[in-house]
C-alpha positions as a Markdown table, in Angstrom:
| # | Residue | x | y | z |
|---|---|---|---|---|
| 1 | Unk | 45.6 | 196.9 | 93.6 |
| 2 | Unk | 48.9 | 195.2 | 92.7 |
| 3 | Unk | 50.2 | 196.3 | 89.5 |
| 4 | Unk | 54.3 | 198.4 | 90.9 |
| 5 | Unk | 52.7 | 201.7 | 88.9 |
| 6 | Unk | 49.6 | 201.5 | 90.7 |
| 7 | Unk | 49.0 | 204.5 | 93.3 |
| 8 | Unk | 45.8 | 205.0 | 95.7 |
| 9 | Unk | 45.1 | 208.3 | 95.0 |
| 10 | Unk | 41.5 | 210.1 | 94.9 |
| 11 | Unk | 41.6 | 213.6 | 93.3 |
| 12 | Unk | 39.0 | 216.3 | 93.7 |
| 13 | Unk | 38.3 | 219.5 | 91.4 |
| 14 | Unk | 35.9 | 222.1 | 91.3 |
| 15 | Unk | 36.9 | 223.2 | 95.4 |
| 16 | Unk | 37.7 | 226.8 | 94.7 |
| 17 | Unk | 35.1 | 229.7 | 95.6 |
| 18 | Unk | 33.4 | 230.0 | 92.6 |
| 19 | Unk | 32.8 | 226.7 | 92.4 |
| 20 | Unk | 32.3 | 225.9 | 96.7 |
| 21 | Unk | 28.5 | 224.8 | 96.2 |
| 22 | Unk | 29.2 | 222.4 | 93.5 |
| 23 | Unk | 29.2 | 218.9 | 93.9 |
| 24 | Unk | 33.1 | 218.3 | 93.0 |
| 25 | Unk | 33.8 | 215.5 | 90.8 |
| 26 | Unk | 35.8 | 213.1 | 92.8 |
| 27 | Unk | 38.3 | 209.9 | 90.2 |
| 28 | Unk | 41.0 | 207.6 | 91.3 |
| 29 | Unk | 44.3 | 207.9 | 90.0 |
| 30 | Unk | 45.3 | 204.6 | 89.1 |
| 31 | Unk | 49.1 | 204.5 | 87.4 |
| 32 | Unk | 52.0 | 207.1 | 88.5 |
| 33 | Unk | 51.3 | 208.4 | 84.6 |
| 34 | Unk | 47.8 | 209.5 | 85.5 |
| 35 | Unk | 49.0 | 211.7 | 88.6 |
| 36 | Unk | 52.0 | 213.2 | 87.1 |
| 37 | Unk | 49.7 | 214.4 | 84.3 |
| 38 | Unk | 46.8 | 215.5 | 86.4 |
| 39 | Unk | 49.8 | 217.3 | 88.5 |
| 40 | Unk | 51.4 | 219.2 | 85.5 |
| 41 | Unk | 48.1 | 220.6 | 84.8 |
| 42 | Unk | 47.9 | 223.1 | 87.2 |
| 43 | Unk | 45.4 | 225.2 | 87.2 |
| 44 | Unk | 43.8 | 228.3 | 89.4 |
| 45 | Unk | 40.9 | 226.4 | 91.2 |
| 46 | Unk | 41.9 | 224.4 | 93.8 |
| 47 | Unk | 42.5 | 220.4 | 93.7 |
| 48 | Unk | 42.6 | 218.4 | 96.6 |
| 49 | Unk | 44.6 | 215.3 | 96.6 |
| 50 | Unk | 43.8 | 212.4 | 99.0 |
| 51 | Unk | 46.4 | 209.6 | 99.3 |
| 52 | Unk | 46.4 | 206.7 | 102.0 |
| 53 | Unk | 50.2 | 206.6 | 101.5 |
| 54 | Unk | 53.1 | 209.0 | 100.0 |
| 55 | Unk | 55.2 | 206.1 | 98.5 |
| 56 | Unk | 54.1 | 205.7 | 95.3 |
| 57 | Unk | 53.3 | 209.6 | 95.2 |
| 58 | Unk | 56.5 | 210.4 | 95.7 |
| 59 | Unk | 57.5 | 208.0 | 93.6 |
| 60 | Unk | 55.2 | 209.3 | 90.9 |
| 61 | Unk | 56.1 | 213.3 | 91.2 |
| 62 | Unk | 59.7 | 212.5 | 91.2 |
| 63 | Unk | 60.4 | 214.3 | 88.5 |
| 64 | Unk | 58.3 | 217.2 | 88.7 |
| 65 | Unk | 59.9 | 220.6 | 88.8 |
| 66 | Unk | 60.1 | 221.3 | 92.3 |
| 67 | Unk | 58.0 | 224.1 | 92.6 |
| 68 | Unk | 54.2 | 224.4 | 93.4 |
| 69 | Unk | 52.3 | 224.4 | 90.2 |
| 70 | Unk | 48.7 | 225.7 | 90.6 |
| 71 | Unk | 46.3 | 225.0 | 93.2 |
| 72 | Unk | 47.2 | 221.7 | 94.8 |
| 73 | Unk | 46.3 | 220.6 | 98.5 |
| 74 | Unk | 46.6 | 217.0 | 99.9 |
| 75 | Unk | 45.5 | 215.3 | 102.4 |
| 76 | Unk | 47.7 | 212.1 | 103.7 |
| 77 | Unk | 45.9 | 209.5 | 105.4 |
| 78 | Unk | 49.3 | 207.6 | 106.7 |
| 79 | Unk | 51.9 | 208.7 | 109.1 |
| 80 | Unk | 54.7 | 210.6 | 107.4 |
| 81 | Unk | 58.1 | 211.5 | 108.0 |
| 82 | Unk | 59.3 | 215.2 | 108.4 |
| 83 | Unk | 61.6 | 214.4 | 105.1 |
| 84 | Unk | 58.5 | 212.8 | 103.3 |
| 85 | Unk | 56.4 | 216.0 | 104.4 |
| 86 | Unk | 59.2 | 218.6 | 103.5 |
| 87 | Unk | 59.2 | 216.9 | 100.1 |
| 88 | Unk | 55.6 | 217.0 | 99.7 |
| 89 | Unk | 55.4 | 220.7 | 100.7 |
| 90 | Unk | 57.8 | 222.1 | 98.0 |
| 91 | Unk | 55.3 | 220.7 | 95.6 |
| 92 | Unk | 51.9 | 221.0 | 97.2 |
| 93 | Unk | 50.3 | 224.7 | 98.4 |
| 94 | Unk | 49.6 | 222.9 | 101.7 |
| 95 | Unk | 49.6 | 219.4 | 103.1 |
| 96 | Unk | 47.2 | 217.9 | 105.9 |
| 97 | Unk | 49.1 | 214.9 | 107.6 |
| 98 | Unk | 46.1 | 212.6 | 109.4 |
| 99 | Unk | 48.3 | 209.7 | 110.0 |
| 100 | Unk | 47.7 | 209.8 | 113.4 |
| 101 | Unk | 43.9 | 210.6 | 113.1 |
| 102 | Unk | 41.1 | 208.1 | 112.7 |
| 103 | Unk | 39.6 | 208.3 | 109.3 |
| 104 | Unk | 36.8 | 207.0 | 107.2 |
| 105 | Unk | 37.5 | 204.1 | 105.2 |
| 106 | Unk | 38.6 | 205.1 | 101.8 |
| 107 | Unk | 34.9 | 204.5 | 99.8 |
| 108 | Unk | 33.3 | 206.3 | 102.4 |
| 109 | Unk | 36.1 | 209.3 | 102.0 |
| 110 | Unk | 35.0 | 209.4 | 98.7 |
| 111 | Unk | 31.3 | 209.9 | 99.2 |
| 112 | Unk | 31.4 | 212.3 | 101.8 |
| 113 | Unk | 34.0 | 214.1 | 99.8 |
| 114 | Unk | 31.8 | 214.0 | 96.3 |
| 115 | Unk | 28.6 | 214.8 | 98.8 |
| 116 | Unk | 27.1 | 218.3 | 98.2 |
| 117 | Unk | 26.6 | 218.2 | 101.8 |
| 118 | Unk | 30.2 | 217.9 | 102.6 |
| 119 | Unk | 30.8 | 221.4 | 104.4 |
| 120 | Unk | 28.5 | 218.9 | 107.3 |
| 121 | Unk | 30.5 | 216.0 | 107.1 |
| 122 | Unk | 33.4 | 214.9 | 108.8 |
| 123 | Unk | 36.5 | 213.0 | 107.4 |
| 124 | Unk | 38.6 | 212.1 | 110.2 |
| 125 | Unk | 39.6 | 212.9 | 114.0 |
| 126 | Unk | 42.2 | 213.2 | 116.6 |
| 127 | Unk | 41.5 | 213.3 | 120.1 |
| 128 | Unk | 44.5 | 215.5 | 122.2 |
| 129 | Unk | 44.0 | 214.8 | 125.8 |
| 130 | Unk | 47.2 | 216.8 | 126.2 |
| 131 | Unk | 44.8 | 219.6 | 125.6 |
| 132 | Unk | 41.4 | 218.7 | 126.2 |
| 133 | Unk | 40.2 | 218.5 | 122.6 |
| 134 | Unk | 38.8 | 216.6 | 119.9 |
| 135 | Unk | 40.1 | 217.5 | 116.6 |
| 136 | Unk | 37.4 | 216.5 | 113.5 |
| 137 | Unk | 38.4 | 217.5 | 109.9 |
| 138 | Unk | 35.4 | 218.1 | 107.6 |
| 139 | Unk | 35.4 | 216.9 | 104.0 |
| 140 | Unk | 34.9 | 219.6 | 102.7 |
| 141 | Unk | 39.2 | 220.2 | 103.0 |
| 142 | Unk | 38.6 | 224.2 | 102.4 |
| 143 | Unk | 37.7 | 224.4 | 105.6 |
| 144 | Unk | 39.1 | 225.1 | 109.4 |
| 145 | Unk | 38.5 | 221.7 | 111.8 |
| 146 | Unk | 36.5 | 221.5 | 114.3 |
| 147 | Unk | 37.8 | 221.6 | 117.7 |
| 148 | Unk | 35.3 | 220.2 | 120.9 |
| 149 | Unk | 36.6 | 220.6 | 124.2 |
| 150 | Unk | 35.9 | 216.6 | 125.3 |
| 151 | Unk | 33.4 | 217.8 | 128.3 |
| 152 | Unk | 31.5 | 218.9 | 125.4 |
| 153 | Unk | 30.5 | 215.1 | 125.0 |
| 154 | Unk | 28.5 | 214.8 | 128.2 |
| 155 | Unk | 26.9 | 211.1 | 129.0 |
| 156 | Unk | 23.7 | 210.8 | 127.0 |
| 157 | Unk | 20.2 | 210.3 | 128.6 |
| 158 | Unk | 20.8 | 206.6 | 128.9 |
| 159 | Unk | 24.0 | 207.5 | 130.4 |
| 160 | Unk | 26.2 | 206.2 | 128.1 |
| 161 | Unk | 30.0 | 208.0 | 128.5 |
| 162 | Unk | 31.9 | 208.7 | 126.2 |
| 163 | Unk | 35.5 | 206.5 | 125.5 |
| 164 | Unk | 38.1 | 208.8 | 124.1 |
| 165 | Unk | 39.8 | 205.6 | 123.3 |
| 166 | Unk | 37.7 | 204.5 | 120.8 |
| 167 | Unk | 37.2 | 207.2 | 118.4 |
| 168 | Unk | 35.3 | 207.1 | 114.9 |
| 169 | Unk | 34.0 | 208.7 | 112.3 |
| 170 | Unk | 31.0 | 206.7 | 110.8 |
| 171 | Unk | 27.7 | 206.7 | 108.4 |
| 172 | Unk | 29.9 | 208.6 | 105.7 |
| 173 | Unk | 30.8 | 211.4 | 108.1 |
| 174 | Unk | 27.5 | 212.3 | 109.4 |
| 175 | Unk | 28.3 | 210.7 | 112.9 |
| 176 | Unk | 31.1 | 210.5 | 115.4 |
| 177 | Unk | 31.5 | 207.8 | 117.9 |
| 178 | Unk | 33.3 | 207.6 | 121.0 |
| 179 | Unk | 33.1 | 203.6 | 121.9 |
| 180 | Unk | 29.2 | 203.5 | 122.5 |
| 181 | Unk | 28.5 | 207.3 | 122.6 |
| 182 | Unk | 27.4 | 208.7 | 119.5 |
| 183 | Unk | 27.2 | 212.7 | 118.4 |
| 184 | Unk | 25.7 | 213.7 | 115.2 |
| 185 | Unk | 27.6 | 215.7 | 112.9 |
| 186 | Unk | 25.1 | 218.3 | 112.8 |
| 187 | Unk | 25.0 | 218.8 | 116.6 |
| 188 | Unk | 28.5 | 219.1 | 116.8 |
| 189 | Unk | 28.8 | 222.2 | 113.9 |
| 190 | Unk | 25.8 | 224.0 | 115.1 |
| 191 | Unk | 27.5 | 224.1 | 118.6 |
| 192 | Unk | 30.6 | 225.2 | 117.2 |
| 193 | Unk | 30.7 | 226.5 | 114.0 |
| 194 | Unk | 28.5 | 230.2 | 114.0 |
| 195 | Unk | 28.3 | 229.9 | 109.9 |
| 196 | Unk | 26.5 | 226.6 | 110.0 |
| 197 | Unk | 24.6 | 227.6 | 112.8 |
| 198 | Unk | 23.0 | 230.6 | 111.2 |
| 199 | Unk | 22.4 | 228.1 | 107.9 |
| 200 | Unk | 20.7 | 225.9 | 109.9 |
| 201 | Unk | 18.8 | 228.0 | 111.8 |
| 202 | Unk | 17.5 | 230.2 | 108.8 |
| 203 | Unk | 16.4 | 226.6 | 107.3 |
| 204 | Unk | 15.0 | 225.3 | 110.5 |
| 205 | Unk | 12.8 | 228.7 | 110.8 |
| 206 | Unk | 11.2 | 228.1 | 107.2 |
| 207 | Unk | 10.1 | 224.4 | 108.5 |
| 208 | Unk | 8.7 | 225.6 | 111.8 |
| 209 | Unk | 10.1 | 228.5 | 113.7 |
| 210 | Unk | 7.9 | 228.0 | 117.1 |
| 211 | Unk | 9.1 | 228.2 | 120.6 |
| 212 | Unk | 8.4 | 224.3 | 120.5 |
| 213 | Unk | 10.0 | 223.1 | 117.5 |
| 214 | Unk | 13.1 | 225.5 | 119.1 |
| 215 | Unk | 13.3 | 223.1 | 122.4 |
| 216 | Unk | 13.0 | 220.0 | 120.6 |
| 217 | Unk | 16.1 | 221.0 | 118.0 |
| 218 | Unk | 18.0 | 221.9 | 120.9 |
| 219 | Unk | 16.8 | 218.6 | 123.2 |
| 220 | Unk | 18.1 | 216.3 | 120.5 |
| 221 | Unk | 21.1 | 218.3 | 120.0 |
| 222 | Unk | 21.8 | 217.6 | 123.8 |
| 223 | Unk | 21.2 | 214.6 | 123.4 |
| 224 | Unk | 18.2 | 214.4 | 126.1 |
| 225 | Unk | 15.2 | 212.5 | 126.0 |
| 226 | Unk | 11.8 | 214.3 | 127.3 |
| 227 | Unk | 12.4 | 212.4 | 130.6 |
| 228 | Unk | 15.2 | 214.1 | 131.4 |
| 229 | Unk | 13.2 | 217.0 | 132.6 |
| 230 | Unk | 12.4 | 216.2 | 136.3 |
| 231 | Unk | 10.5 | 217.6 | 137.9 |
| 232 | Unk | 8.6 | 218.8 | 134.4 |
| 233 | Unk | 7.3 | 215.7 | 133.4 |
| 234 | Unk | 7.6 | 214.2 | 129.9 |
| 235 | Unk | 4.0 | 214.6 | 128.8 |
| 236 | Unk | 4.4 | 218.7 | 129.7 |
| 237 | Unk | 7.4 | 218.8 | 127.5 |
| 238 | Unk | 6.1 | 216.8 | 125.3 |
| 239 | Unk | 3.1 | 219.6 | 125.2 |
| 240 | Unk | 5.5 | 222.2 | 125.0 |
| 241 | Unk | 7.6 | 221.0 | 121.9 |
| 242 | Unk | 4.0 | 220.3 | 120.0 |
| 243 | Unk | 2.8 | 223.8 | 120.9 |
| 244 | Unk | -0.2 | 222.8 | 123.0 |
| 245 | Unk | 0.6 | 225.1 | 125.9 |
| 246 | Unk | 0.8 | 228.7 | 126.4 |
| 247 | Unk | 4.7 | 229.7 | 126.8 |
| 248 | Unk | 5.8 | 228.1 | 129.7 |
| 249 | Unk | 5.7 | 230.0 | 133.3 |
| 250 | Unk | 9.4 | 231.6 | 134.0 |
| 251 | Unk | 10.0 | 229.0 | 136.6 |
| 252 | Unk | 9.7 | 226.2 | 134.1 |
| 253 | Unk | 11.2 | 227.8 | 131.4 |
| 254 | Unk | 14.7 | 228.5 | 133.9 |
| 255 | Unk | 14.0 | 224.2 | 134.7 |
| 256 | Unk | 14.2 | 223.5 | 131.3 |
| 257 | Unk | 17.0 | 226.3 | 130.1 |
| 258 | Unk | 19.5 | 224.6 | 133.2 |
| 259 | Unk | 19.4 | 221.5 | 131.9 |
| 260 | Unk | 19.5 | 222.2 | 128.2 |
| 261 | Unk | 22.4 | 224.8 | 129.6 |
| 262 | Unk | 21.5 | 227.5 | 128.1 |
| 263 | Unk | 20.2 | 230.8 | 129.0 |
| 264 | Unk | 16.2 | 231.0 | 128.8 |
| 265 | Unk | 16.1 | 233.5 | 126.0 |
| 266 | Unk | 18.2 | 231.3 | 124.1 |
| 267 | Unk | 16.1 | 228.6 | 123.3 |
| 268 | Unk | 14.2 | 230.2 | 120.6 |
| 269 | Unk | 17.0 | 231.2 | 118.7 |
| 270 | Unk | 17.7 | 227.2 | 117.9 |
């Protein structure tokens, strides 16, 4: 974009409670006039704005009344100063600055925001070494971010360790990469979002409620292969997952649960 009055802003409508399950329209606002017109429309439903930066946005809204008009909420993808944030907070119901986060490219971000599964996708993240956590922001902007302890990202089955200096959100928000290490967004949400876990559990039960299916889901969420349960053989794990054997003995079940990091009775809950 080269025109002096061009801005780089995405606008999402229909993220209020009444339309929480709908697929929201995502529009690009190309000029200052577009920004000012949409902002002054107001409205009672939540309208989410996603801006790459704020210079053109602040210039476009410089003539707007210094009061909040409707349920406008802003996500900024570049770093802003405290003064800039104060200016924007006078106009928007909430402001989420993601300048220090590693975010999706704008084109992928638009796709994630428009997805009907946006509650299962991330748009960016931050590694906070002081608190030992990774903070992940969801494409469903109405929800709180997910806070994941760094210790949760244990080495994968092939020994790959997470590199927290190389955090990336990839595949339109469906995966989190830490260097060569990858964790699916589904696995993270299953572990740290009880509401998501209940929904996913209900969906999985409709597909296959067996113990073997639960074991397989949990194993994949932990990033483990069937060879990671020694002295239990991979062949035995496969037979249990396929339901080809009776329920494993207590000693076997304890060994499996210990490798998965859960209590034996919790396996069937996945």
